[in-house]
Amino acid sequence: MTRHGKNCTAGAVYTYHEKKKDTAASGYGTQRVRVGRDAVKDFDCCCLSLQPCRDPVVTPDGFLYEREAILGFLLHRRAEIARQNKAYARQRAQRRREREQRGRAGSPLRGGGAAADATPGPSGTLPSFWIPSLTPEAGAERLRKPDPVVRCPMSGRRLRVADLVPVRFCPAEPGLSRGELLARGERYVCAVTRDALSNATPCAVLRPSGAVVTLDCVERLIRKEMRDPLSGDPLGEGDIIVLQRGGTGFAGSGICLEAKKSRPVMQA
């Protein structure tokens, strides 16, 4: 019985608020929670450690990582793939030996007694499952062939060390210590226009110099000549990497701010 049934009031309508409370208390149904501003990472934070980066690098898809964190992840994934390949090779060798043993043991099952009972039936199955030698056993879980490609933990695309681009943020006030810089609300500015950078400001990284600029600066200034204003190197479309932001807490920022948890559903 729901709370509405226990605490009957003058209203005969089962309200949305009551349904939401009953769903949360019952443990069934899908729950949705809006993510607050405190749960959104800043634009200069690592996607793995969620902490402000000391030595940031960016992937071609625009995801920012701490160099130490992403290199450790890549090394761990390579070691894990090597371990999975060895386990998969052992499994294939074991299954090959089992097939050979079954082939050699198939010929004696032609005599009388227990061997006659174990002769496969018309459907090809062994009906004498009570014979100790034929009792089925739960084998090891069958492994699938591992993916040999190391992928980005955020985008799922192939990622190599050579794909990482060093990022150089321009501090709002040069000369500040790291603690003083992190205490500021606006820590970094655009390397060209000196506009403040935040989650509300779309940013991009220029591959030749690693400088972080606003997308407004890219559209108004950089795309006219397609040249890095800091290093002077020519730019291609792949050299302008749009930095992935963490959201602002407002729905209009274009970032999904809803957390969803699927739980069992009771159906009549």
mmCIF file of C-alpha atoms in Angstrom:
data_model
loop_
_atom_site.group_PDB
_atom_site.id
_atom_site.type_symbol
_atom_site.label_atom_id
_atom_site.label_comp_id
_atom_site.label_asym_id
_atom_site.label_seq_id
_atom_site.Cartn_x
_atom_site.Cartn_y
_atom_site.Cartn_z
ATOM 1 C CA MET A 1 0.000 0.000 0.000
ATOM 2 C CA THR A 2 1.351 3.391 -0.943
ATOM 3 C CA ARG A 3 1.572 6.437 1.254
ATOM 4 C CA HIS A 4 -1.461 7.855 -0.524
ATOM 5 C CA GLY A 5 -3.491 4.829 0.546
ATOM 6 C CA LYS A 6 -2.299 5.032 4.153
ATOM 7 C CA ASN A 7 -2.831 8.747 4.507
ATOM 8 C CA CYS A 8 -6.058 9.302 2.612
ATOM 9 C CA THR A 9 -6.954 12.932 2.206
ATOM 10 C CA ALA A 10 -9.747 14.760 0.515
ATOM 11 C CA GLY A 11 -7.919 14.552 -2.844
ATOM 12 C CA ALA A 12 -8.581 11.443 -4.921
ATOM 13 C CA VAL A 13 -5.637 12.107 -7.250
ATOM 14 C CA TYR A 14 -2.350 10.261 -6.813
ATOM 15 C CA THR A 15 -0.019 13.213 -7.258
ATOM 16 C CA TYR A 16 3.339 13.204 -8.993
ATOM 17 C CA HIS A 17 5.072 14.146 -5.725
ATOM 18 C CA GLU A 18 3.564 11.121 -3.949
ATOM 19 C CA LYS A 19 4.514 8.834 -6.833
ATOM 20 C CA LYS A 20 8.074 10.129 -6.761
ATOM 21 C CA LYS A 21 8.389 9.546 -2.997
ATOM 22 C CA ASP A 22 6.929 6.031 -3.276
ATOM 23 C CA THR A 23 9.278 5.159 -6.145
ATOM 24 C CA ALA A 24 12.317 6.278 -4.138
ATOM 25 C CA ALA A 25 11.216 4.345 -1.056
ATOM 26 C CA SER A 26 10.226 1.129 -2.850
ATOM 27 C CA GLY A 27 13.530 0.500 -4.639
ATOM 28 C CA TYR A 28 11.837 -0.014 -7.992
ATOM 29 C CA GLY A 29 11.517 2.133 -11.085
ATOM 30 C CA THR A 30 13.892 4.538 -12.806
ATOM 31 C CA GLN A 31 15.193 7.484 -10.831
ATOM 32 C CA ARG A 32 16.382 10.755 -12.336
ATOM 33 C CA VAL A 33 18.340 13.402 -10.477
ATOM 34 C CA ARG A 34 19.458 16.752 -11.800
ATOM 35 C CA VAL A 35 23.192 17.274 -11.353
ATOM 36 C CA GLY A 36 24.122 20.388 -9.426
ATOM 37 C CA ARG A 37 26.924 22.823 -10.110
ATOM 38 C CA ASP A 38 29.137 21.165 -7.506
ATOM 39 C CA ALA A 39 29.034 17.895 -9.470
ATOM 40 C CA VAL A 40 30.283 19.497 -12.717
ATOM 41 C CA LYS A 41 34.033 19.551 -13.327
ATOM 42 C CA ASP A 42 35.795 22.735 -14.415
ATOM 43 C CA PHE A 43 37.114 23.118 -17.943
ATOM 44 C CA ASP A 44 40.762 22.912 -16.764
ATOM 45 C CA CYS A 45 40.299 19.695 -14.742
ATOM 46 C CA CYS A 46 41.476 16.238 -15.751
ATOM 47 C CA CYS A 47 38.778 13.841 -16.965
ATOM 48 C CA LEU A 48 40.326 11.025 -14.889
ATOM 49 C CA SER A 49 41.425 12.651 -11.631
ATOM 50 C CA LEU A 50 38.822 15.495 -11.756
ATOM 51 C CA GLN A 51 41.503 17.804 -10.341
ATOM 52 C CA PRO A 52 43.027 20.935 -11.915
ATOM 53 C CA CYS A 53 45.789 19.891 -14.296
ATOM 54 C CA ARG A 54 49.462 20.659 -13.629
ATOM 55 C CA ASP A 55 50.737 19.336 -16.972
ATOM 56 C CA PRO A 56 47.621 19.176 -19.188
ATOM 57 C CA VAL A 57 47.346 17.376 -22.511
ATOM 58 C CA VAL A 58 44.333 17.155 -24.819
ATOM 59 C CA THR A 59 43.163 14.398 -27.155
ATOM 60 C CA PRO A 60 42.051 15.043 -30.761
ATOM 61 C CA ASP A 61 38.439 14.842 -29.493
ATOM 62 C CA GLY A 62 39.015 17.688 -27.018
ATOM 63 C CA PHE A 63 39.158 15.795 -23.710
ATOM 64 C CA LEU A 64 41.646 17.227 -21.220
ATOM 65 C CA TYR A 65 43.863 14.955 -19.108
ATOM 66 C CA GLU A 66 46.733 15.230 -16.697
ATOM 67 C CA ARG A 67 49.763 13.828 -18.527
ATOM 68 C CA GLU A 68 50.699 11.510 -15.668
ATOM 69 C CA ALA A 69 47.144 10.201 -15.325
ATOM 70 C CA ILE A 70 46.533 9.450 -19.009
ATOM 71 C CA LEU A 71 49.989 7.889 -19.518
ATOM 72 C CA GLY A 72 49.388 5.645 -16.521
ATOM 73 C CA PHE A 73 46.005 4.683 -17.963
ATOM 74 C CA LEU A 74 47.505 3.841 -21.359
ATOM 75 C CA LEU A 75 50.241 1.694 -19.796
ATOM 76 C CA HIS A 76 47.691 -0.088 -17.603
ATOM 77 C CA ARG A 77 45.431 -0.809 -20.587
ATOM 78 C CA ARG A 78 48.326 -2.208 -22.612
ATOM 79 C CA ALA A 79 49.309 -4.522 -19.761
ATOM 80 C CA GLU A 80 45.669 -5.557 -19.328
ATOM 81 C CA ILE A 81 45.305 -6.321 -23.042
ATOM 82 C CA ALA A 82 48.493 -8.431 -22.944
ATOM 83 C CA ARG A 83 47.124 -10.358 -19.945
ATOM 84 C CA GLN A 84 43.774 -10.919 -21.689
ATOM 85 C CA ASN A 85 45.531 -12.136 -24.852
ATOM 86 C CA LYS A 86 47.491 -14.708 -22.836
ATOM 87 C CA ALA A 87 44.320 -15.914 -21.092
ATOM 88 C CA TYR A 88 42.518 -16.143 -24.431
ATOM 89 C CA ALA A 89 45.401 -18.140 -25.951
ATOM 90 C CA ARG A 90 45.386 -20.535 -22.964
ATOM 91 C CA GLN A 91 41.636 -21.012 -23.350
ATOM 92 C CA ARG A 92 41.948 -21.805 -27.061
ATOM 93 C CA ALA A 93 44.716 -24.339 -26.359
ATOM 94 C CA GLN A 94 42.637 -25.944 -23.599
ATOM 95 C CA ARG A 95 39.558 -26.231 -25.823
ATOM 96 C CA ARG A 96 41.703 -27.735 -28.592
ATOM 97 C CA ARG A 97 43.037 -30.383 -26.195
ATOM 98 C CA GLU A 98 39.512 -31.156 -24.972
ATOM 99 C CA ARG A 99 38.290 -31.679 -28.531
ATOM 100 C CA GLU A 100 41.205 -34.030 -29.224
ATOM 101 C CA GLN A 101 40.485 -36.000 -26.038
ATOM 102 C CA ARG A 102 36.804 -36.340 -26.907
ATOM 103 C CA GLY A 103 37.761 -37.549 -30.372
ATOM 104 C CA ARG A 104 40.074 -40.233 -28.966
ATOM 105 C CA ALA A 105 37.569 -41.305 -26.302
ATOM 106 C CA GLY A 106 34.674 -41.644 -28.763
ATOM 107 C CA SER A 107 35.645 -45.065 -30.174
ATOM 108 C CA PRO A 108 35.486 -47.227 -26.915
ATOM 109 C CA LEU A 109 31.833 -46.275 -26.298
ATOM 110 C CA ARG A 110 30.563 -49.132 -28.483
ATOM 111 C CA GLY A 111 30.477 -52.141 -26.118
ATOM 112 C CA GLY A 112 27.954 -53.309 -23.570
ATOM 113 C CA GLY A 113 27.176 -52.296 -19.994
ATOM 114 C CA ALA A 114 27.738 -48.706 -18.994
ATOM 115 C CA ALA A 115 29.387 -47.928 -22.324
ATOM 116 C CA ALA A 116 26.250 -48.996 -24.170
ATOM 117 C CA ASP A 117 24.140 -46.727 -21.951
ATOM 118 C CA ALA A 118 26.410 -43.810 -22.816
ATOM 119 C CA THR A 119 25.944 -44.203 -26.578
ATOM 120 C CA PRO A 120 24.569 -40.963 -28.044
ATOM 121 C CA GLY A 121 20.893 -41.034 -28.876
ATOM 122 C CA PRO A 122 19.205 -39.969 -32.120
ATOM 123 C CA SER A 123 19.565 -36.285 -31.186
ATOM 124 C CA GLY A 124 23.322 -36.611 -30.587
ATOM 125 C CA THR A 125 23.105 -36.123 -26.781
ATOM 126 C CA LEU A 126 24.272 -38.492 -24.044
ATOM 127 C CA PRO A 127 21.173 -39.577 -22.038
ATOM 128 C CA SER A 128 23.132 -41.320 -19.253
ATOM 129 C CA PHE A 129 23.933 -38.208 -17.281
ATOM 130 C CA TRP A 130 24.044 -40.186 -14.004
ATOM 131 C CA ILE A 131 27.256 -41.975 -14.969
ATOM 132 C CA PRO A 132 30.091 -40.326 -12.999
ATOM 133 C CA SER A 133 32.325 -40.040 -16.037
ATOM 134 C CA LEU A 134 29.566 -38.253 -17.947
ATOM 135 C CA THR A 135 28.302 -35.936 -15.206
ATOM 136 C CA PRO A 136 28.261 -32.396 -16.588
ATOM 137 C CA GLU A 137 30.474 -29.880 -14.849
ATOM 138 C CA ALA A 138 30.417 -26.106 -14.832
ATOM 139 C CA GLY A 139 33.411 -25.070 -16.887
ATOM 140 C CA ALA A 140 35.264 -21.804 -16.886
ATOM 141 C CA GLU A 141 33.652 -18.792 -18.436
ATOM 142 C CA ARG A 142 34.311 -18.587 -22.150
ATOM 143 C CA LEU A 143 36.502 -15.611 -22.937
ATOM 144 C CA ARG A 144 36.045 -13.443 -25.974
ATOM 145 C CA LYS A 145 38.905 -12.262 -28.129
ATOM 146 C CA PRO A 146 40.133 -9.028 -26.497
ATOM 147 C CA ASP A 147 40.183 -5.744 -28.339
ATOM 148 C CA PRO A 148 43.848 -5.000 -29.170
ATOM 149 C CA VAL A 149 43.237 -1.240 -29.424
ATOM 150 C CA VAL A 150 43.782 1.110 -26.476
ATOM 151 C CA ARG A 151 40.862 3.535 -26.416
ATOM 152 C CA CYS A 152 40.188 6.906 -24.828
ATOM 153 C CA PRO A 153 38.242 6.465 -21.553
ATOM 154 C CA MET A 154 35.878 9.312 -22.508
ATOM 155 C CA SER A 155 35.281 9.074 -26.257
ATOM 156 C CA GLY A 156 35.975 5.357 -26.764
ATOM 157 C CA ARG A 157 38.133 6.076 -29.828
ATOM 158 C CA ARG A 158 41.646 4.805 -30.420
ATOM 159 C CA LEU A 159 44.236 6.784 -28.466
ATOM 160 C CA ARG A 160 48.020 6.774 -28.741
ATOM 161 C CA VAL A 161 50.683 8.725 -26.898
ATOM 162 C CA ALA A 162 51.528 10.550 -30.129
ATOM 163 C CA ASP A 163 47.939 11.841 -30.321
ATOM 164 C CA LEU A 164 48.256 13.827 -27.069
ATOM 165 C CA VAL A 165 48.764 17.556 -27.553
ATOM 166 C CA PRO A 166 50.390 19.635 -24.764
ATOM 167 C CA VAL A 167 48.156 22.453 -23.508
ATOM 168 C CA ARG A 168 49.455 25.795 -22.240
ATOM 169 C CA PHE A 169 46.914 27.880 -20.324
ATOM 170 C CA CYS A 170 47.562 31.604 -20.055
ATOM 171 C CA PRO A 171 47.136 32.662 -16.377
ATOM 172 C CA ALA A 172 45.067 35.736 -15.634
ATOM 173 C CA GLU A 173 47.842 37.131 -13.418
ATOM 174 C CA PRO A 174 51.364 35.871 -14.164
ATOM 175 C CA GLY A 175 53.592 35.226 -11.173
ATOM 176 C CA LEU A 176 50.959 33.730 -8.867
ATOM 177 C CA SER A 177 51.685 30.501 -7.060
ATOM 178 C CA ARG A 178 49.583 27.438 -7.850
ATOM 179 C CA GLY A 179 47.604 27.790 -4.614
ATOM 180 C CA GLU A 180 46.818 31.438 -5.293
ATOM 181 C CA LEU A 181 45.903 30.637 -8.882
ATOM 182 C CA LEU A 182 43.474 27.867 -7.890
ATOM 183 C CA ALA A 183 41.836 30.153 -5.334
ATOM 184 C CA ARG A 184 40.834 32.618 -8.028
ATOM 185 C CA GLY A 185 37.459 32.396 -9.704
ATOM 186 C CA GLU A 186 38.897 33.265 -13.119
ATOM 187 C CA ARG A 187 42.228 31.461 -13.360
ATOM 188 C CA TYR A 188 43.017 31.612 -17.070
ATOM 189 C CA VAL A 189 42.378 33.952 -19.991
ATOM 190 C CA CYS A 190 42.443 33.655 -23.782
ATOM 191 C CA ALA A 191 46.005 33.813 -25.128
ATOM 192 C CA VAL A 192 44.991 36.329 -27.811
ATOM 193 C CA THR A 193 42.062 38.464 -26.623
ATOM 194 C CA ARG A 194 42.701 38.108 -22.836
ATOM 195 C CA ASP A 195 39.044 37.211 -22.264
ATOM 196 C CA ALA A 196 38.355 35.173 -19.122
ATOM 197 C CA LEU A 197 37.940 31.412 -19.624
ATOM 198 C CA SER A 198 35.294 29.372 -17.822
ATOM 199 C CA ASN A 199 32.829 26.553 -18.412
ATOM 200 C CA ALA A 200 30.478 29.116 -19.950
ATOM 201 C CA THR A 201 33.079 30.103 -22.574
ATOM 202 C CA PRO A 202 33.628 27.735 -25.508
ATOM 203 C CA CYS A 203 37.389 27.242 -25.930
ATOM 204 C CA ALA A 204 39.767 25.640 -28.405
ATOM 205 C CA VAL A 205 43.376 24.485 -28.329
ATOM 206 C CA LEU A 206 45.744 25.373 -31.179
ATOM 207 C CA ARG A 207 47.886 22.320 -31.916
ATOM 208 C CA PRO A 208 51.172 24.053 -32.973
ATOM 209 C CA SER A 209 51.531 26.221 -29.859
ATOM 210 C CA GLY A 210 49.146 24.495 -27.434
ATOM 211 C CA ALA A 211 47.558 27.854 -26.611
ATOM 212 C CA VAL A 212 43.972 27.997 -25.375
ATOM 213 C CA VAL A 213 41.763 30.583 -27.082
ATOM 214 C CA THR A 214 38.053 31.255 -27.198
ATOM 215 C CA LEU A 215 35.974 29.997 -30.112
ATOM 216 C CA ASP A 216 34.878 33.576 -30.702
ATOM 217 C CA CYS A 217 38.526 34.496 -31.265
ATOM 218 C CA VAL A 218 38.881 31.537 -33.630
ATOM 219 C CA GLU A 219 35.920 32.616 -35.735
ATOM 220 C CA ARG A 220 36.687 36.341 -35.799
ATOM 221 C CA LEU A 221 40.488 36.364 -36.046
ATOM 222 C CA ILE A 222 42.233 33.035 -36.564
ATOM 223 C CA ARG A 223 40.097 31.571 -39.375
ATOM 224 C CA LYS A 224 40.785 34.583 -41.583
ATOM 225 C CA GLU A 225 44.433 33.653 -42.092
ATOM 226 C CA MET A 226 44.456 30.083 -40.659
ATOM 227 C CA ARG A 227 47.739 30.747 -38.887
ATOM 228 C CA ASP A 228 48.688 30.293 -35.240
ATOM 229 C CA PRO A 229 48.998 33.842 -33.823
ATOM 230 C CA LEU A 230 51.591 32.742 -31.258
ATOM 231 C CA SER A 231 53.905 30.449 -33.209
ATOM 232 C CA GLY A 232 53.129 31.640 -36.731
ATOM 233 C CA ASP A 233 52.638 28.090 -38.053
ATOM 234 C CA PRO A 234 49.882 27.432 -40.601
ATOM 235 C CA LEU A 235 46.749 25.784 -39.259
ATOM 236 C CA GLY A 236 44.485 23.099 -40.666
ATOM 237 C CA GLU A 237 41.008 22.132 -39.552
ATOM 238 C CA GLY A 238 42.464 19.343 -37.419
ATOM 239 C CA ASP A 239 44.817 21.760 -35.677
ATOM 240 C CA ILE A 240 41.905 23.583 -33.965
ATOM 241 C CA ILE A 241 40.761 21.244 -31.173
ATOM 242 C CA VAL A 242 37.530 22.276 -29.470
ATOM 243 C CA LEU A 243 37.924 21.769 -25.722
ATOM 244 C CA GLN A 244 35.179 19.713 -24.079
ATOM 245 C CA ARG A 245 33.579 21.607 -21.226
ATOM 246 C CA GLY A 246 32.005 20.270 -18.070
ATOM 247 C CA GLY A 247 28.822 22.354 -18.100
ATOM 248 C CA THR A 248 27.656 25.367 -16.110
ATOM 249 C CA GLY A 249 24.713 24.015 -14.093
ATOM 250 C CA PHE A 250 22.178 25.646 -16.430
ATOM 251 C CA ALA A 251 20.165 23.648 -18.959
ATOM 252 C CA GLY A 252 20.890 26.214 -21.663
ATOM 253 C CA SER A 253 24.601 25.351 -21.690
ATOM 254 C CA GLY A 254 23.876 22.380 -23.970
ATOM 255 C CA ILE A 255 25.350 19.809 -21.556
ATOM 256 C CA CYS A 256 23.206 16.954 -20.219
ATOM 257 C CA LEU A 257 22.871 17.578 -16.482
ATOM 258 C CA GLU A 258 20.540 14.702 -15.601
ATOM 259 C CA ALA A 259 21.762 11.555 -13.854
ATOM 260 C CA LYS A 260 19.672 8.436 -14.513
ATOM 261 C CA LYS A 261 19.593 5.180 -12.552
ATOM 262 C CA SER A 262 17.645 2.212 -13.925
ATOM 263 C CA ARG A 263 16.209 -0.202 -11.364
ATOM 264 C CA PRO A 264 13.871 -3.238 -11.585
ATOM 265 C CA VAL A 265 10.288 -2.460 -12.551
ATOM 266 C CA MET A 266 7.239 -4.327 -11.246
ATOM 267 C CA GLN A 267 4.668 -5.003 -13.943
ATOM 268 C CA ALA A 268 1.120 -6.219 -13.427
#
